Amino acid sequence: MKFISPKIYITVIVTALSMLVFSCKKYLDVQPQSSFSPEDVFSNVSSVNSAIMGIYQLLAGDDGYGQRQSLVYPNDTDEFTRSGDVDAGARGLARYVADAGNSELAATFSRGYNGIERANLCLKYIPQMDAYNNGPEADKKELRRMYAEALTLRAIYYFDLVKNWGDVPLQTEPSVSGMDFNLSKTNSEVIYDKILADLLVAERLLPWRKETVADERITQGAARGLRARIALFRGGYMLRRVSNIMERQADYLKYYAITRDECDTIMKSGQHSLNPSFYDVFKKLNELTLDNVYGERMLEVAQAGGNANYDSKLGRANGTRIADGSRYGPAGGAQNPNTNYFYAFDPADPRREVTIANYNIAVNNLKSPARITEMNDGKYRRDWRPIIAGATQTLGINWVMLRYSDVLLMYAEAVNEINGAPDAAAIKAFEDVRKRAFSTNLSKVGVTPTDKAGFFNALVKERSLELGGEGIRKYDLIRWNLLGAKLKEAKAIMTTIVSATQYPRYLYYRNVGEEFEFYPGTGYYLPDPAVPPAPLYNAVTNPNGYIRIDWRQNLTTATGGFIEKLGRSFQSNHSEVLPIHRTIIDLNPNLKQDYGY
Amino acid sequence: MNKLLLPIFMLLLICSTARAQTRQVTGRVTDNLTKEPIPGVSITVKGGRTVGSTDSKGLYKISIPASGTVVLVARYVGYKSDEVTVTTQSEINFSMLEDISSLNEVQINVGYGTVSKDALTGSVSSLRADQIKDIPINSAEQLLAGRLAGVQVTATDGAPGTNVQIRVRGGTSITQDNSPLYIVDGVQVENALRSLSPQDIETIDVLKDAASTAIYGARGANGVVLITTKSGKSGRTTVSYNGFIGAGRVLGKLDVLDAVDYLKYQYERSRGSEVDSASFVQNYGPYDTLEVYRNKGRDWQEEVFGSVALQQTHNLSINGGDQKINYNLSLTGNGQDGVMINSDYNRKLLSFKMEIKPNDKFRTGFTVRYNDERINGAGVSSPGLARDNFLKNTLAYRPISSKNGDDIDFYDQQYLAAADLRNPVINATAVYRKAFSKRYNLSGYLSYAFTKDIVGRVTVGYDNNNTRTNNFYSEITGQAALFSGMPIASILTGATNTFNNSNTLTYTKRDINKHHDFDFLIGQEIYQNSSQQFNAETRYFPIGISPEKALSNMNLGNPPSGQAQPRPTTNNATARSFSFFSRINYAYDKKYLITLTGRADGSSKFMEGSRWGYFPSAALAWRLSEEDFAQSFKSVLSDAKIRLSVGSTGNNRINDFTFLPLYASNTYYGLNDQLVPGVVPTQLANPYVKWETSLSRNLGADVSFFNNRIQLTTDVYYNTTKDLLLQNPIPQTSGYSQQTQNIASTSNRGLEIQLSGVVTQSKTFTYSVNYNMSFNRNRVEKLNDGITRKGYASGWETNTGEDYLVEVGKPLGQMYGYKSDGFYKVSDFTYNPTTRAYTLKPEIPSFFGVTRSSIQPGTMKLKDLGGNIKNPDGSPAIHTDEDRTVIGNAAPKFTGGLNQQFNYKNWDMSVFVNFSVGNDIYNANKIELTNARLRGPNMLAITKGRFKTIDDSGVSIYNDPAKLEAFNQNATLWRPYENSALFTDWAVEDGSFLRINNITLGYTLPQNLLDRIKMRSLRFYATVNNLATITGYSGFDPEVNTRTNGGLTPGVDYSAYPRSRTIIFGLNLSL
């Protein structure tokens, strides 16, 4: 090798080095492997579908309708109260003492905008896709459906933000570095108008439920129902930033017409109907069965997978209180029905037994009546679910966002407002709901008022009986500007019940198998027996005796008691909206707290 | 890869053997003082190429030209070279003189080359094999603890195979990786110390200032650890065996309540509820009979980690070669039982290194390393469900069985429901974990001297690391309880491949015009790291299945209705960098030294345009001992050098692709109860992301006294890092909560002292000392825009929230919590005898937004630090936002170590002590084990001094304020009942310690005896590792760091694996 001179070596090396320089640009261009560019995602129908699932996902989980939006935000109302006393979290919200540091506030707010960003990306990129414009018809149709889903989902996220926080920032384009992210608030009605317009586009691109595979994806009926609901909010009372007063816009009737028309379209579509059994609606829900037959459950948030991000704590955090160690696994406790709500149901109304879980289950699986202040909400309950043992936190139970009975009642309400009185169709829609409830005892349906105010009041009550525990009441009362009044009314009714001798002071029960029965001649709607059963249960001397538990005895007007704490610090023209969490306000100089927070 | 290795293997075959007319000369080389033969001395013909070396008896044989005058030169490290002129003799003997000043001729690895210590301009700490050869230790990482100034080594805990965090001068980044760069024999190897056997290490050089690290540019900001492995030595083939066996035992236990005290507390606690009171009596009998349980309890700590753990290490090496070819083959096996039941560690290492020098121009070498590691046992500190936590279950599980059943040995469902604790012995087998790691590492180099001055070198390295972790949670674990109480198994696999190639050209010219020394280096390098992860988890296995069966049948799990199996997940990534670098060393008269370094790095982690970073540095040194004026006191001040350097380095150990808008498939939507994958945007792309850049300034001095017998090196430095990448919060209405931005800056300033000296040296006795200490002050200079403080959660317990605070102007590692104020006194309340209720007096502060436990006499009290927030009724409030403050800092004031080595005749002894002063420890165990929010857990013995609500005969005195107050007059602790764990300064303890890390005593058999049994050397020794620790810390061990959260929450002691004391016997044998 000696014959090669060093010069040649150097030349070779210099050449090699310059080639390296030349190739280094290419060498340094590395493409991500485990992630996708937007171009990858929006290149075919199936990966767009995944992007759409990504938008849906934020509806589920702890910070979505898996817990926070279904069980935390909707309290307290005249129906339910959050258990326990004030804290810096859910109980603080329920008592309306939440400040901007409340632990429940930040995640859901951010999650909403996270969902909006995901939708904005889909709304930007789907129409740019070749398949959307020039693809096969099937692809075009599917992509239009997905585009409509993105619009609807964005509407849901904005609706959830506005109904909880009032005026919030509006962003309808995907975020890009360099953009001004310091958005200020947009008036609620502007946001409502935007999403009502979006839904009008979306609903026409979506299939009706019978035209597609049955699953939890949004169908035309759901989008129309949502549009009807949002229109009611647009036409209802809103807390104004400037005046700090609950006001409704002068043109509100325009929006009631939207509600009426959308509901009308749904009712005439033949796609949705009431399940003849109210019990069956929720029993099936807890059995994890979709409502393929009636389509009464029009929109559900799908939840599964045993994960706090896309599964729900429904039936675990709330519902029947079940002891750890029983065969069902532990459950219950998040929200307690108010006594006035319990007694608002007609004794013959089967909806009470569904809406309120008035029993507990012990370690040995025996049921016992719950005390008056310790009953639970009952539409989501673990003991109705196929048994899943252990301390499992997430039970895969869907959240029902919209039911057909709500559509019927919205229709009735819209017509009543527009016409100044209910017409026959409105009365029929209202009575359809009541008749389903009392199908075995139609005499209990009663006479429907025909004047505007009477019909409205009947609707206010009926919506509570029908839709209780479905996260609707608080927002209904706000759009009617009745939340403060109804909380007061609930307290007043409960106060009278404390000394209402037509109801029992104690309940006496014994177990028959795992179920329980009351001592003959006693019950929720009967006064104390003249002679209480004696001797009571004693494991040694009288194992067949009756066990006494507190009923009315348990209800007190004391400070810190069940009645006093209900919605304790509610202030009209303030508490209707939530404060935005401090960490969010702090980051954005243009975002103000407002509303007296 | 194979293409690149092939030429290297080819070169092994090339061996030119040109010969001329020669004659033979033989001889013997001995030590001038001891007259003992010196093996491995190189004998060369001056001016020629012929080389020979001495064998184990000091004998050599060499061929010299048949005619003419020949000068033979004998050279050996540590001796002055000796020359003898050969005329006609055929036997030449050398008697060599030891050269104490030769220490200065030790070559220091400075990256892509070496310099002598004299010519060094930067700040480098070095560890030589002879400083550590006596120490039997299995972890190369822990070898460094306390031995090098400016290098801080923190082990997570005492578990075998535990993670070790190494920081050079404090670390620069806030949230990114702060580990130094590891270079093994010229090749970058991630986390290299973990895959090397300490026995294979020749030297470790740690580059600390930018003048030294700038040659590594973008990767050098956190220091560079250069490791040189042992090469073959010319001379006779040596077979060495180093082996030791040892036994370890946990040093101390945490004092928990014994059976009787435990029951007394449970009795007291049960007074609130009639049901609990009745069941207590039913289970354990009335209060006055509890003494019968005295000495009948169980000591779970003893049962779980009380056993003696054996360990053994065997290292066999074959080393040899001649002037042309040398090799070193080393096989190491480590086996170590954990002191904790069901845990052990096993590692096998193979290393083969070979170098070939066929002639003066060519040089080539290659190394093959293979590492097979197995860690068995779930450990105790790994984050996960608290309820599965091994240590918690061990410490808190009730120390007594119930009266009516011997349920203590069984899985007790009722107790589990009440206390959320599992029998620790059963739990040890309920959580199964085996982590396997197989790693091979190939590297080679080829250098060619184009001329005498110009040398080109190509270095190639390939590293492949395959890991697999098998996990299994049986049905009794908390993890399984979340998923229908059915077993769960998961298999996590990872493969990382790195490829590194550097090509350098050096030009060296010495003594130009007798004044100028000149070195010039130019080079280019590529580095590629690609990783693949595949994780699969299956839930809902049939109850009762064994871990092995489940892990072998991963399809077996069957979810109940409404539940779904998680999908397998993968994560693959590749990152590349491409660099050019250059270094110039210039010396005038060997007195004035200058080093200029520059490097340009391009990385795939940045967008084109901000992809390249440029990192220059300059260093000056003045050897004032070489000046004329210094010659007069040369006998005292043998050497003195002052160094000054400034330079910049970078950090690209950041996430990939922060500049691209990306979607990832990491979520699902449960349509029809089937998980449908969703792709979601993962980040708000930041196209402006660029390098983190550190500017480092260093002033140092190297001084030697008394003919280099005492050497002192001190350095002061001030390093600032800007453009630190941080997740900067952005308004959430953008759909993102944060974006990676170059936004923060930090600084580290410090002082390092390294002192070594030979105190006594005589023919029979030598005593040498090596001492170092380092002071480092870290400061956060800037955080996110407009934000001066940000909380981070250590996450040992969710309720404590953000318990660390990063604050501008303050160091990292600030602990953030409440100040403890003892407990509420009876006199803080007004007592209403009718309602039997204690009402807090309005002027006494109470909790607001802090905790849910109601305030009663004896409740833990927090200090009200003022502030505006009041209770709704106007009374003073202790609020999360206002009444927390900085209550500790994990950063030590200084750390260091002292190593003393003694030699007396054939005996040797070394004592190594290391220390840390001024660091605080967040004793989370103490918080958890004094909190009785659940019914049933045991607590620390300090709760014996608690505020009590029953008197000595078990009678409740709660409703008698006067008695209650009098009885608790001397209480030292609050009533241990809180709803949530609060972090107060009570749980912050001074973690200063002085550890007698290692004492070794060895005996080497005398040479004459060895000669008889045909051995080269044989040494027996005994060692005690971790003999004792002097500390005020009340936990297991002050060297602890179990919840780091990426380095932001250092110093948490939660459920750390206890450290043990080990006694080791071993021998070093060479043939």
PDB file of C-alpha atoms in Angstrom, chain A residues 278-423:
ATOM      1  CA  PHE A 278     -89.939   3.341  31.314  1.00  0.00           C
ATOM      2  CA  TYR A 279     -88.114   0.785  33.467  1.00  0.00           C
ATOM      3  CA  ASP A 280     -86.925  -1.062  30.409  1.00  0.00           C
ATOM      4  CA  VAL A 281     -85.291   2.089  28.990  1.00  0.00           C
ATOM      5  CA  PHE A 282     -82.817   2.221  31.865  1.00  0.00           C
ATOM      6  CA  LYS A 283     -82.636  -1.446  32.715  1.00  0.00           C
ATOM      7  CA  LYS A 284     -81.413  -2.085  29.162  1.00  0.00           C
ATOM      8  CA  LEU A 285     -79.035   0.856  29.387  1.00  0.00           C
ATOM      9  CA  ASN A 286     -77.407  -0.662  32.470  1.00  0.00           C
ATOM     10  CA  GLU A 287     -77.364  -4.043  30.786  1.00  0.00           C
ATOM     11  CA  LEU A 288     -75.208  -2.365  28.134  1.00  0.00           C
ATOM     12  CA  THR A 289     -77.774  -3.010  25.431  1.00  0.00           C
ATOM     13  CA  LEU A 290     -78.406  -0.452  22.718  1.00  0.00           C
ATOM     14  CA  ASP A 291     -81.944   0.720  22.095  1.00  0.00           C
ATOM     15  CA  ASN A 292     -82.349  -0.771  18.636  1.00  0.00           C
ATOM     16  CA  VAL A 293     -86.088  -1.309  18.892  1.00  0.00           C
ATOM     17  CA  TYR A 294     -87.603   2.041  19.783  1.00  0.00           C
ATOM     18  CA  GLY A 295     -84.838   4.514  19.291  1.00  0.00           C
ATOM     19  CA  GLU A 296     -86.012   6.286  22.426  1.00  0.00           C
ATOM     20  CA  ARG A 297     -82.433   6.684  23.579  1.00  0.00           C
ATOM     21  CA  MET A 298     -81.580   8.948  20.663  1.00  0.00           C
ATOM     22  CA  LEU A 299     -78.018   9.882  21.572  1.00  0.00           C
ATOM     23  CA  GLU A 300     -75.655   8.224  23.976  1.00  0.00           C
ATOM     24  CA  VAL A 301     -72.058   8.876  24.899  1.00  0.00           C
ATOM     25  CA  ALA A 302     -70.391   5.526  24.360  1.00  0.00           C
ATOM     26  CA  GLN A 303     -68.189   4.468  27.222  1.00  0.00           C
ATOM     27  CA  ALA A 304     -66.087   1.349  27.526  1.00  0.00           C
ATOM     28  CA  GLY A 305     -62.599   0.125  28.059  1.00  0.00           C
ATOM     29  CA  GLY A 306     -61.931   0.437  31.784  1.00  0.00           C
ATOM     30  CA  ASN A 307     -60.066   3.719  31.555  1.00  0.00           C
ATOM     31  CA  ALA A 308     -60.747   7.111  33.107  1.00  0.00           C
ATOM     32  CA  ASN A 309     -60.305   8.710  29.705  1.00  0.00           C
ATOM     33  CA  TYR A 310     -62.922   6.871  27.722  1.00  0.00           C
ATOM     34  CA  ASP A 311     -64.995   4.874  30.172  1.00  0.00           C
ATOM     35  CA  SER A 312     -67.522   6.085  32.713  1.00  0.00           C
ATOM     36  CA  LYS A 313     -67.904   5.922  36.471  1.00  0.00           C
ATOM     37  CA  LEU A 314     -71.663   5.848  36.003  1.00  0.00           C
ATOM     38  CA  GLY A 315     -73.223   3.239  38.258  1.00  0.00           C
ATOM     39  CA  ARG A 316     -70.012   3.231  40.294  1.00  0.00           C
ATOM     40  CA  ALA A 317     -69.838   6.768  41.600  1.00  0.00           C
ATOM     41  CA  ASN A 318     -73.607   7.117  41.664  1.00  0.00           C
ATOM     42  CA  GLY A 319     -76.620   4.818  41.804  1.00  0.00           C
ATOM     43  CA  THR A 320     -77.497   2.242  44.418  1.00  0.00           C
ATOM     44  CA  ARG A 321     -75.139   2.303  47.383  1.00  0.00           C
ATOM     45  CA  ILE A 322     -73.528  -1.121  47.416  1.00  0.00           C
ATOM     46  CA  ALA A 323     -70.968  -2.293  49.944  1.00  0.00           C
ATOM     47  CA  ASP A 324     -67.522  -3.366  48.841  1.00  0.00           C
ATOM     48  CA  GLY A 325     -67.360  -7.115  49.092  1.00  0.00           C
ATOM     49  CA  SER A 326     -70.890  -7.795  47.915  1.00  0.00           C
ATOM     50  CA  ARG A 327     -71.221  -9.776  44.754  1.00  0.00           C
ATOM     51  CA  TYR A 328     -71.998  -6.640  42.764  1.00  0.00           C
ATOM     52  CA  GLY A 329     -68.896  -4.762  43.821  1.00  0.00           C
ATOM     53  CA  PRO A 330     -68.919  -1.346  45.501  1.00  0.00           C
ATOM     54  CA  ALA A 331     -71.001   1.519  44.139  1.00  0.00           C
ATOM     55  CA  GLY A 332     -73.008   4.594  44.794  1.00  0.00           C
ATOM     56  CA  GLY A 333     -73.209   7.760  46.766  1.00  0.00           C
ATOM     57  CA  ALA A 334     -72.582  10.696  44.458  1.00  0.00           C
ATOM     58  CA  GLN A 335     -76.005  12.290  44.459  1.00  0.00           C
ATOM     59  CA  ASN A 336     -78.987  12.050  46.785  1.00  0.00           C
ATOM     60  CA  PRO A 337     -82.595  12.802  45.805  1.00  0.00           C
ATOM     61  CA  ASN A 338     -84.291  15.574  47.723  1.00  0.00           C
ATOM     62  CA  THR A 339     -87.266  14.580  49.809  1.00  0.00           C
ATOM     63  CA  ASN A 340     -89.527  16.944  47.887  1.00  0.00           C
ATOM     64  CA  TYR A 341     -88.521  15.189  44.682  1.00  0.00           C
ATOM     65  CA  PHE A 342     -89.212  11.768  46.176  1.00  0.00           C
ATOM     66  CA  TYR A 343     -92.686  12.867  47.159  1.00  0.00           C
ATOM     67  CA  ALA A 344     -93.257  14.780  43.899  1.00  0.00           C
ATOM     68  CA  PHE A 345     -93.866  11.451  42.227  1.00  0.00           C
ATOM     69  CA  ASP A 346     -97.361  10.100  42.416  1.00  0.00           C
ATOM     70  CA  PRO A 347     -97.254   6.898  44.525  1.00  0.00           C
ATOM     71  CA  ALA A 348     -98.423   5.101  41.396  1.00  0.00           C
ATOM     72  CA  ASP A 349     -95.770   6.641  39.145  1.00  0.00           C
ATOM     73  CA  PRO A 350     -93.341   3.821  38.283  1.00  0.00           C
ATOM     74  CA  ARG A 351     -90.733   6.384  37.281  1.00  0.00           C
ATOM     75  CA  ARG A 352     -89.840   7.019  40.940  1.00  0.00           C
ATOM     76  CA  GLU A 353     -88.539   3.509  41.462  1.00  0.00           C
ATOM     77  CA  VAL A 354     -86.335   3.948  38.403  1.00  0.00           C
ATOM     78  CA  THR A 355     -85.169   7.494  39.052  1.00  0.00           C
ATOM     79  CA  ILE A 356     -84.465   6.954  42.754  1.00  0.00           C
ATOM     80  CA  ALA A 357     -82.581   3.988  44.171  1.00  0.00           C
ATOM     81  CA  ASN A 358     -84.173   3.854  47.599  1.00  0.00           C
ATOM     82  CA  TYR A 359     -82.283   0.870  48.931  1.00  0.00           C
ATOM     83  CA  ASN A 360     -78.752  -0.106  49.861  1.00  0.00           C
ATOM     84  CA  ILE A 361     -77.038  -3.435  49.358  1.00  0.00           C
ATOM     85  CA  ALA A 362     -74.854  -4.802  52.144  1.00  0.00           C
ATOM     86  CA  VAL A 363     -71.767  -7.018  52.009  1.00  0.00           C
ATOM     87  CA  ASN A 364     -74.001 -10.057  52.376  1.00  0.00           C
ATOM     88  CA  ASN A 365     -76.015  -8.859  49.333  1.00  0.00           C
ATOM     89  CA  LEU A 366     -79.119  -8.114  51.435  1.00  0.00           C
ATOM     90  CA  LYS A 367     -81.072  -5.036  50.470  1.00  0.00           C
ATOM     91  CA  SER A 368     -82.274  -2.567  53.028  1.00  0.00           C
ATOM     92  CA  PRO A 369     -84.264   0.666  52.646  1.00  0.00           C
ATOM     93  CA  ALA A 370     -82.071   3.736  52.460  1.00  0.00           C
ATOM     94  CA  ARG A 371     -82.663   6.555  54.924  1.00  0.00           C
ATOM     95  CA  ILE A 372     -84.515   9.571  53.669  1.00  0.00           C
ATOM     96  CA  THR A 373     -81.400  11.656  53.113  1.00  0.00           C
ATOM     97  CA  GLU A 374     -79.257   8.812  51.865  1.00  0.00           C
ATOM     98  CA  MET A 375     -81.161   7.511  48.881  1.00  0.00           C
ATOM     99  CA  ASN A 376     -79.421   7.678  45.544  1.00  0.00           C
ATOM    100  CA  ASP A 377     -80.181   8.442  41.960  1.00  0.00           C
ATOM    101  CA  GLY A 378     -81.199   5.255  40.207  1.00  0.00           C
ATOM    102  CA  LYS A 379     -81.118   5.474  36.461  1.00  0.00           C
ATOM    103  CA  TYR A 380     -77.532   4.296  36.487  1.00  0.00           C
ATOM    104  CA  ARG A 381     -77.041   1.491  38.933  1.00  0.00           C
ATOM    105  CA  ARG A 382     -74.531  -1.285  39.271  1.00  0.00           C
ATOM    106  CA  ASP A 383     -76.984  -3.886  40.484  1.00  0.00           C
ATOM    107  CA  TRP A 384     -78.810  -3.686  37.165  1.00  0.00           C
ATOM    108  CA  ARG A 385     -75.646  -4.241  35.247  1.00  0.00           C
ATOM    109  CA  PRO A 386     -74.336  -7.728  34.346  1.00  0.00           C
ATOM    110  CA  ILE A 387     -72.263  -8.576  37.392  1.00  0.00           C
ATOM    111  CA  ILE A 388     -68.731  -7.309  37.377  1.00  0.00           C
ATOM    112  CA  ALA A 389     -66.884  -8.067  40.569  1.00  0.00           C
ATOM    113  CA  GLY A 390     -64.060  -6.314  42.318  1.00  0.00           C
ATOM    114  CA  ALA A 391     -63.479  -2.680  42.968  1.00  0.00           C
ATOM    115  CA  THR A 392     -63.776  -1.987  39.232  1.00  0.00           C
ATOM    116  CA  GLN A 393     -64.139   1.764  38.861  1.00  0.00           C
ATOM    117  CA  THR A 394     -65.489   1.958  35.354  1.00  0.00           C
ATOM    118  CA  LEU A 395     -68.478  -0.073  34.359  1.00  0.00           C
ATOM    119  CA  GLY A 396     -68.860   0.783  30.694  1.00  0.00           C
ATOM    120  CA  ILE A 397     -72.341   2.265  31.128  1.00  0.00           C
ATOM    121  CA  ASN A 398     -73.233   4.829  28.479  1.00  0.00           C
ATOM    122  CA  TRP A 399     -74.547   8.274  29.280  1.00  0.00           C
ATOM    123  CA  VAL A 400     -77.894   9.077  27.687  1.00  0.00           C
ATOM    124  CA  MET A 401     -77.664  12.540  26.233  1.00  0.00           C
ATOM    125  CA  LEU A 402     -81.040  12.721  24.527  1.00  0.00           C
ATOM    126  CA  ARG A 403     -84.275  10.741  24.790  1.00  0.00           C
ATOM    127  CA  TYR A 404     -87.354  10.843  22.621  1.00  0.00           C
ATOM    128  CA  SER A 405     -89.556  11.821  25.555  1.00  0.00           C
ATOM    129  CA  ASP A 406     -87.441  14.979  25.822  1.00  0.00           C
ATOM    130  CA  VAL A 407     -88.185  15.704  22.156  1.00  0.00           C
ATOM    131  CA  LEU A 408     -91.925  15.322  22.864  1.00  0.00           C
ATOM    132  CA  LEU A 409     -91.761  17.660  25.844  1.00  0.00           C
ATOM    133  CA  MET A 410     -89.621  20.203  23.970  1.00  0.00           C
ATOM    134  CA  TYR A 411     -92.179  20.199  21.198  1.00  0.00           C
ATOM    135  CA  ALA A 412     -94.961  20.817  23.658  1.00  0.00           C
ATOM    136  CA  GLU A 413     -93.040  23.621  25.296  1.00  0.00           C
ATOM    137  CA  ALA A 414     -92.147  25.325  22.014  1.00  0.00           C
ATOM    138  CA  VAL A 415     -95.722  25.244  20.731  1.00  0.00           C
ATOM    139  CA  ASN A 416     -97.059  26.585  24.019  1.00  0.00           C
ATOM    140  CA  GLU A 417     -94.675  29.552  23.873  1.00  0.00           C
ATOM    141  CA  ILE A 418     -95.244  30.306  20.192  1.00  0.00           C
ATOM    142  CA  ASN A 419     -99.035  29.930  20.237  1.00  0.00           C
ATOM    143  CA  GLY A 420     -99.597  31.328  23.699  1.00  0.00           C
ATOM    144  CA  ALA A 421    -101.355  28.097  24.623  1.00  0.00           C
ATOM    145  CA  PRO A 422    -100.948  24.407  23.866  1.00  0.00           C
ATOM    146  CA  ASP A 423    -102.619  23.075  20.743  1.00  0.00           C
TER     147      ASP A 423
END
